Short mmCIF file of C-alpha atoms and ligand atoms in Angstrom, two decimals:
data_model
loop_
_atom_site.label_atom_id
_atom_site.label_comp_id
_atom_site.label_asym_id
_atom_site.label_seq_id
_atom_site.Cartn_x
_atom_site.Cartn_y
_atom_site.Cartn_z
CA MET A 30 -33.47 70.72 -60.81
CA SER A 31 -32.02 72.60 -63.78
CA ARG A 32 -30.28 75.95 -64.13
CA THR A 33 -30.62 78.87 -66.53
CA THR A 34 -27.78 79.87 -68.87
CA LYS A 35 -26.71 82.35 -66.14
CA GLY A 36 -26.37 79.42 -63.72
CA GLN A 37 -29.48 80.38 -61.75
CA MET A 38 -31.88 77.74 -60.41
CA LYS A 39 -34.93 77.14 -62.61
CA THR A 40 -37.04 76.50 -59.55
CA THR A 41 -40.23 78.17 -58.40
CA LEU A 42 -40.21 78.45 -54.63
CA ALA A 43 -43.36 79.16 -52.62
CA VAL A 44 -42.69 80.67 -49.20
CA ILE A 45 -45.78 79.94 -47.13
CA GLY A 46 -45.90 82.66 -44.46
CA GLY A 47 -43.46 84.75 -46.49
CA THR A 48 -45.10 87.80 -44.93
CA GLY A 49 -43.40 87.01 -41.61
CA ARG A 50 -39.88 87.85 -40.60
CA GLU A 51 -38.12 84.53 -41.20
CA GLY A 52 -40.01 83.65 -44.39
CA ASN A 53 -39.64 87.14 -45.84
CA ALA A 54 -35.90 87.14 -45.23
CA ILE A 55 -35.57 83.69 -46.83
CA ALA A 56 -37.66 84.92 -49.79
CA ALA A 57 -35.30 87.90 -50.17
CA ARG A 58 -32.22 85.69 -50.27
CA PHE A 59 -33.65 83.34 -52.91
CA ALA A 60 -34.99 86.16 -55.08
CA LYS A 61 -31.60 87.85 -54.95
CA ALA A 62 -30.05 84.55 -56.11
CA GLY A 63 -32.33 84.55 -59.17
CA VAL A 64 -34.93 82.02 -57.99
CA ARG A 65 -38.59 82.70 -58.85
CA VAL A 66 -40.18 83.30 -55.45
CA LEU A 67 -43.89 83.31 -54.63
CA ILE A 68 -44.86 84.70 -51.25
CA GLY A 69 -47.85 82.96 -49.70
CA SER A 70 -50.21 84.29 -47.06
CA ARG A 71 -53.64 83.48 -45.66
CA ASP A 72 -54.53 86.83 -47.25
CA ALA A 73 -53.48 87.20 -50.91
CA ALA A 74 -53.49 91.03 -50.69
CA LYS A 75 -51.08 90.86 -47.74
CA ALA A 76 -48.81 88.59 -49.79
CA GLN A 77 -48.92 91.01 -52.74
CA ASN A 78 -47.98 93.90 -50.45
CA ALA A 79 -45.08 91.90 -49.00
CA ALA A 80 -43.93 91.01 -52.54
CA SER A 81 -44.08 94.67 -53.64
CA ALA A 82 -42.06 95.75 -50.61
CA LEU A 83 -39.46 93.08 -51.35
CA ASN A 84 -39.25 94.06 -55.02
CA ALA A 85 -38.70 97.69 -54.02
CA ARG A 86 -35.94 96.64 -51.64
CA LEU A 87 -34.16 94.24 -54.02
CA GLY A 88 -34.35 96.43 -57.13
CA ALA A 89 -34.58 95.50 -60.78
CA ALA A 90 -31.65 93.05 -60.81
CA ALA A 91 -33.65 90.36 -58.95
CA PRO A 92 -36.60 88.54 -60.56
CA ARG A 93 -39.97 89.94 -59.51
CA VAL A 94 -41.33 88.35 -56.36
CA GLU A 95 -45.06 87.59 -56.57
CA GLY A 96 -47.72 87.33 -53.86
CA TYR A 97 -50.58 84.82 -53.66
CA SER A 98 -52.78 82.98 -51.22
CA ASN A 99 -50.85 80.14 -49.56
CA ARG A 100 -52.70 77.58 -51.69
CA ASP A 101 -52.11 79.36 -55.00
CA ALA A 102 -48.45 79.89 -54.19
CA ALA A 103 -48.01 76.19 -53.32
CA ALA A 104 -49.89 75.11 -56.46
CA GLN A 105 -47.52 77.02 -58.76
CA ALA A 106 -44.30 76.00 -57.00
CA ASP A 107 -41.83 73.15 -57.45
CA VAL A 108 -40.65 73.49 -53.85
CA VAL A 109 -42.79 74.70 -50.94
CA LEU A 110 -41.12 76.28 -47.91
CA LEU A 111 -43.23 76.39 -44.76
CA ALA A 112 -42.38 79.46 -42.68
CA VAL A 113 -45.33 79.71 -40.31
CA PRO A 114 -45.30 79.23 -36.52
CA TYR A 115 -45.81 75.64 -35.38
CA ALA A 116 -48.91 76.60 -33.38
CA GLY A 117 -50.62 78.06 -36.45
CA MET A 118 -49.74 75.26 -38.87
CA PRO A 119 -52.74 72.84 -38.92
CA PRO A 120 -55.20 74.95 -40.99
CA ILE A 121 -52.41 76.04 -43.32
CA LEU A 122 -51.30 72.44 -43.94
CA GLU A 123 -54.92 71.52 -44.63
CA ASP A 124 -55.21 74.43 -47.07
CA ILE A 125 -52.14 73.42 -49.11
CA ARG A 126 -52.52 69.63 -48.75
CA ASP A 127 -53.46 68.97 -52.40
CA ALA A 128 -51.26 71.71 -53.87
CA ALA A 129 -48.17 70.23 -52.17
CA GLN A 130 -48.60 66.68 -53.49
CA GLY A 131 -45.64 65.42 -55.50
CA LYS A 132 -43.41 68.24 -54.24
CA ILE A 133 -40.63 68.85 -51.77
CA VAL A 134 -41.71 70.71 -48.64
CA ILE A 135 -39.03 72.45 -46.59
CA SER A 136 -40.07 72.98 -42.99
CA VAL A 137 -38.19 75.74 -41.13
CA ALA A 138 -40.18 75.50 -37.90
CA SER A 139 -39.09 74.36 -34.47
CA SER A 140 -41.31 73.52 -31.54
CA LEU A 141 -40.28 75.64 -28.57
CA ASP A 142 -41.75 75.90 -25.10
CA PRO A 143 -44.20 78.82 -25.44
CA GLU A 144 -43.43 79.78 -21.82
CA ARG A 145 -39.69 79.93 -22.49
CA LYS A 146 -38.42 79.83 -26.07
CA SER A 147 -34.93 78.89 -24.96
CA ARG A 148 -36.33 75.43 -24.16
CA ALA A 149 -37.09 72.85 -26.81
CA LYS A 150 -40.49 71.17 -26.65
CA PRO A 151 -40.58 68.46 -29.33
CA PRO A 152 -44.05 67.34 -30.46
CA ALA A 153 -45.24 63.75 -30.06
CA ALA A 154 -44.08 62.81 -33.59
CA GLY A 155 -40.50 63.68 -32.53
CA SER A 156 -40.16 66.88 -34.54
CA VAL A 157 -42.31 69.39 -36.39
CA THR A 158 -40.76 68.10 -39.61
CA ALA A 159 -41.88 64.53 -38.80
CA GLU A 160 -45.36 65.79 -37.98
CA VAL A 161 -45.54 67.66 -41.31
CA GLN A 162 -44.35 64.51 -43.12
CA GLN A 163 -47.02 62.45 -41.33
CA PHE A 164 -49.66 64.98 -42.33
CA PHE A 165 -48.82 64.98 -46.04
CA GLY A 166 -48.03 61.28 -46.40
CA ASP A 167 -45.66 59.65 -48.85
CA GLY A 168 -46.70 61.81 -51.81
CA VAL A 169 -44.73 64.73 -50.36
CA LYS A 170 -41.03 64.70 -49.47
CA VAL A 171 -40.53 66.78 -46.33
CA VAL A 172 -37.13 68.02 -45.15
CA CYS A 173 -36.07 70.40 -42.40
CA ALA A 174 -33.79 73.38 -43.07
CA PHE A 175 -33.07 76.94 -41.90
CA GLN A 176 -34.02 76.28 -38.25
CA ASN A 177 -30.61 77.58 -37.17
CA ILE A 178 -30.39 80.82 -39.17
CA SER A 179 -31.90 83.93 -37.63
CA PRO A 180 -33.87 86.47 -39.67
CA GLU A 181 -31.24 89.10 -38.75
CA LYS A 182 -28.59 87.18 -40.71
CA LEU A 183 -30.89 86.43 -43.63
CA GLU A 184 -32.17 90.01 -43.94
CA ALA A 185 -28.68 91.41 -44.47
CA VAL A 186 -28.78 90.21 -48.08
CA GLU A 187 -25.41 91.73 -49.00
CA GLU A 188 -23.60 89.88 -46.19
CA LYS A 189 -22.28 86.31 -46.29
CA ILE A 190 -23.98 83.98 -43.84
CA GLU A 191 -21.48 82.05 -41.74
CA THR A 192 -24.07 79.71 -40.23
CA ASP A 193 -24.59 76.31 -41.82
CA VAL A 194 -27.90 74.71 -42.69
CA ILE A 195 -28.55 71.05 -41.86
CA VAL A 196 -31.09 69.23 -43.99
CA CYS A 197 -32.81 66.07 -42.69
CA GLY A 198 -35.58 64.02 -44.23
CA ASN A 199 -36.35 60.48 -45.31
CA ASP A 200 -35.82 60.95 -49.04
CA LYS A 201 -32.16 61.14 -50.13
CA ASP A 202 -32.96 62.83 -53.44
CA ALA A 203 -35.18 65.42 -51.76
CA ARG A 204 -32.36 66.22 -49.32
CA ALA A 205 -29.93 66.60 -52.23
CA THR A 206 -32.34 68.85 -54.14
CA ALA A 207 -32.94 71.04 -51.09
CA ILE A 208 -29.19 71.29 -50.43
CA ASP A 209 -28.52 72.29 -54.03
CA LEU A 210 -31.24 74.95 -53.83
CA ILE A 211 -30.06 76.32 -50.47
CA ARG A 212 -26.46 76.52 -51.65
CA CYS A 213 -27.52 78.90 -54.42
CA ILE A 214 -28.04 81.62 -51.78
CA GLY A 215 -24.44 81.25 -50.67
CA VAL A 216 -25.13 79.23 -47.53
CA ASP A 217 -23.38 75.95 -46.83
CA ALA A 218 -26.00 73.23 -46.45
CA PHE A 219 -25.18 69.72 -45.23
CA ASP A 220 -27.02 66.41 -45.41
CA GLY A 221 -27.98 65.55 -41.84
CA GLY A 222 -29.57 62.22 -42.68
CA ALA A 223 -32.94 60.76 -41.82
CA LEU A 224 -36.12 62.49 -40.70
CA ALA A 225 -35.55 61.07 -37.19
CA ASN A 226 -32.59 63.49 -36.90
CA ALA A 227 -34.72 66.58 -37.47
CA VAL A 228 -35.40 66.62 -33.72
CA ALA A 229 -31.76 67.60 -33.15
CA VAL A 230 -31.84 70.40 -35.72
CA GLU A 231 -35.07 71.79 -34.30
CA ALA A 232 -33.86 71.54 -30.68
CA LEU A 233 -30.72 73.46 -31.68
CA THR A 234 -32.97 76.48 -32.24
CA ALA A 235 -33.73 76.56 -28.52
CA VAL A 236 -30.00 76.15 -27.77
CA LEU A 237 -29.16 79.11 -30.04
CA ILE A 238 -31.87 81.24 -28.41
CA ALA A 239 -30.37 80.38 -25.01
CA VAL A 240 -26.93 81.40 -26.34
CA ASN A 241 -28.34 84.67 -27.71
CA ILE A 242 -29.83 85.48 -24.31
CA LYS A 243 -26.79 84.46 -22.26
CA TYR A 244 -24.26 86.33 -24.41
CA LYS A 245 -26.54 89.25 -25.31
CA VAL A 246 -26.18 88.69 -29.06
CA ARG A 247 -28.58 88.24 -31.95
CA GLY A 248 -28.21 85.55 -34.52
CA ALA A 249 -25.90 82.97 -32.91
CA GLY A 250 -25.41 80.13 -35.39
CA ILE A 251 -23.74 76.78 -35.93
CA ARG A 252 -20.86 75.57 -38.07
CA ILE A 253 -20.05 71.99 -39.14
CA THR A 254 -16.33 71.28 -38.87
CA GLY A 255 -14.20 68.50 -40.30
CA VAL A 256 -15.94 68.41 -43.68
CA PRO A 257 -14.26 69.93 -46.76
CA ARG A 258 -16.14 72.98 -48.05
CA VAL A 259 -17.06 72.88 -51.73
N1 NAP B 14 -37.80 84.12 -36.11
C1 NAP B 14 -36.74 83.33 -35.99
O1 NAP B 14 -35.74 83.65 -35.35
C2 NAP B 14 -36.74 81.98 -36.70
C3 NAP B 14 -35.53 81.35 -36.99
C4 NAP B 14 -35.56 80.12 -37.67
C5 NAP B 14 -36.78 79.53 -37.97
N2 NAP B 14 -37.94 80.17 -37.62
C6 NAP B 14 -39.21 79.54 -37.93
O2 NAP B 14 -39.81 80.29 -38.98
C7 NAP B 14 -41.23 80.22 -38.86
C8 NAP B 14 -41.77 81.63 -38.97
O3 NAP B 14 -41.22 82.42 -37.94
P1 NAP B 14 -41.53 84.00 -37.89
O4 NAP B 14 -40.76 84.52 -36.74
O5 NAP B 14 -41.33 84.58 -39.24
O6 NAP B 14 -43.09 83.94 -37.54
P2 NAP B 14 -44.25 85.00 -37.68
O7 NAP B 14 -43.73 86.28 -38.26
O8 NAP B 14 -44.96 85.06 -36.38
O9 NAP B 14 -45.25 84.29 -38.70
C9 NAP B 14 -44.95 84.09 -40.05
C10 NAP B 14 -46.25 84.18 -40.85
O10 NAP B 14 -47.07 83.06 -40.49
C11 NAP B 14 -48.43 83.46 -40.47
N3 NAP B 14 -48.91 83.28 -39.09
C12 NAP B 14 -48.50 83.90 -37.98
N4 NAP B 14 -49.18 83.45 -36.89
C13 NAP B 14 -50.03 82.53 -37.36
C14 NAP B 14 -51.00 81.72 -36.74
N5 NAP B 14 -51.23 81.73 -35.43
N6 NAP B 14 -51.70 80.89 -37.52
C15 NAP B 14 -51.49 80.84 -38.82
N7 NAP B 14 -50.57 81.60 -39.48
C16 NAP B 14 -49.85 82.43 -38.75
C17 NAP B 14 -48.47 84.94 -40.85
O11 NAP B 14 -48.71 85.00 -42.24
P3 NAP B 14 -50.09 85.51 -42.89
O12 NAP B 14 -50.83 86.33 -41.85
O13 NAP B 14 -49.62 86.33 -44.02
O14 NAP B 14 -50.81 84.28 -43.29
C18 NAP B 14 -47.08 85.40 -40.54
O15 NAP B 14 -46.67 86.50 -41.32
C19 NAP B 14 -41.54 79.56 -37.53
O16 NAP B 14 -41.92 78.23 -37.76
C20 NAP B 14 -40.23 79.60 -36.77
O17 NAP B 14 -40.05 78.49 -35.90
C21 NAP B 14 -37.95 81.39 -37.03
#
């Protein structure tokens, strides 16, 4: 992945479900960092409205965010970030199946117990990320990231995020590319190893929700210690 002369990433990022709270906040952070961001939605007009609202909020300094159908956004992107609820994923994966081939897909979803979101409920494949990887097959490199950052933290685009991101997936180069991309928004991202480990990252979401509830806070996060920060 290359950079512009200003040091910005020359990546086009599609945020599938970028109309929702988590995806929209992630889109805002990347646009602010100078990445070309395409918001995807099941409804292209809804995506265009979300992009216009984001452009108005970010001002002229950030590149213009664009809105498309999920499939068109994925087709134009180098990296596809999936920010839709786990329960609603199957038709969306089907819709972008061809457009995602040959690309990196970042899955931000966790599978939580619908009855109580402070409880993890991993799917049969072990994690949502593993299920997404199974769906796409070897032509797509799927990694997990962002499960442990709340939209509250991401939306405050002027504030530094203290929570770390852990990236897991079976392809070492895809993990490295995702980490490089995520670091451009000022978040520390760490290589968490193989796809089999995504279950831990996703289950941590339920742990953080339980912490939020217990301590009456919003946006509890995690921090890796013992590793030098670059
Ligand atoms: N919220 C958090 O605290 C948080 C934190 C970390 C990670 N995440 C993950 O981020 C993802 C998005 O979370 P969110 O809170 O932003 O979700 P959301 O607002 O409920 O949904 C995001 C977008 O997905 C589409 N969508 C919603 N329900 C759908 C359904 N049943 N079927 C198909 N598409 C549907 C909608 O887009 P269109 O109508 O435009 O297609 C919606 O704007 C989830 O996988 C979640 O696990 C969330």
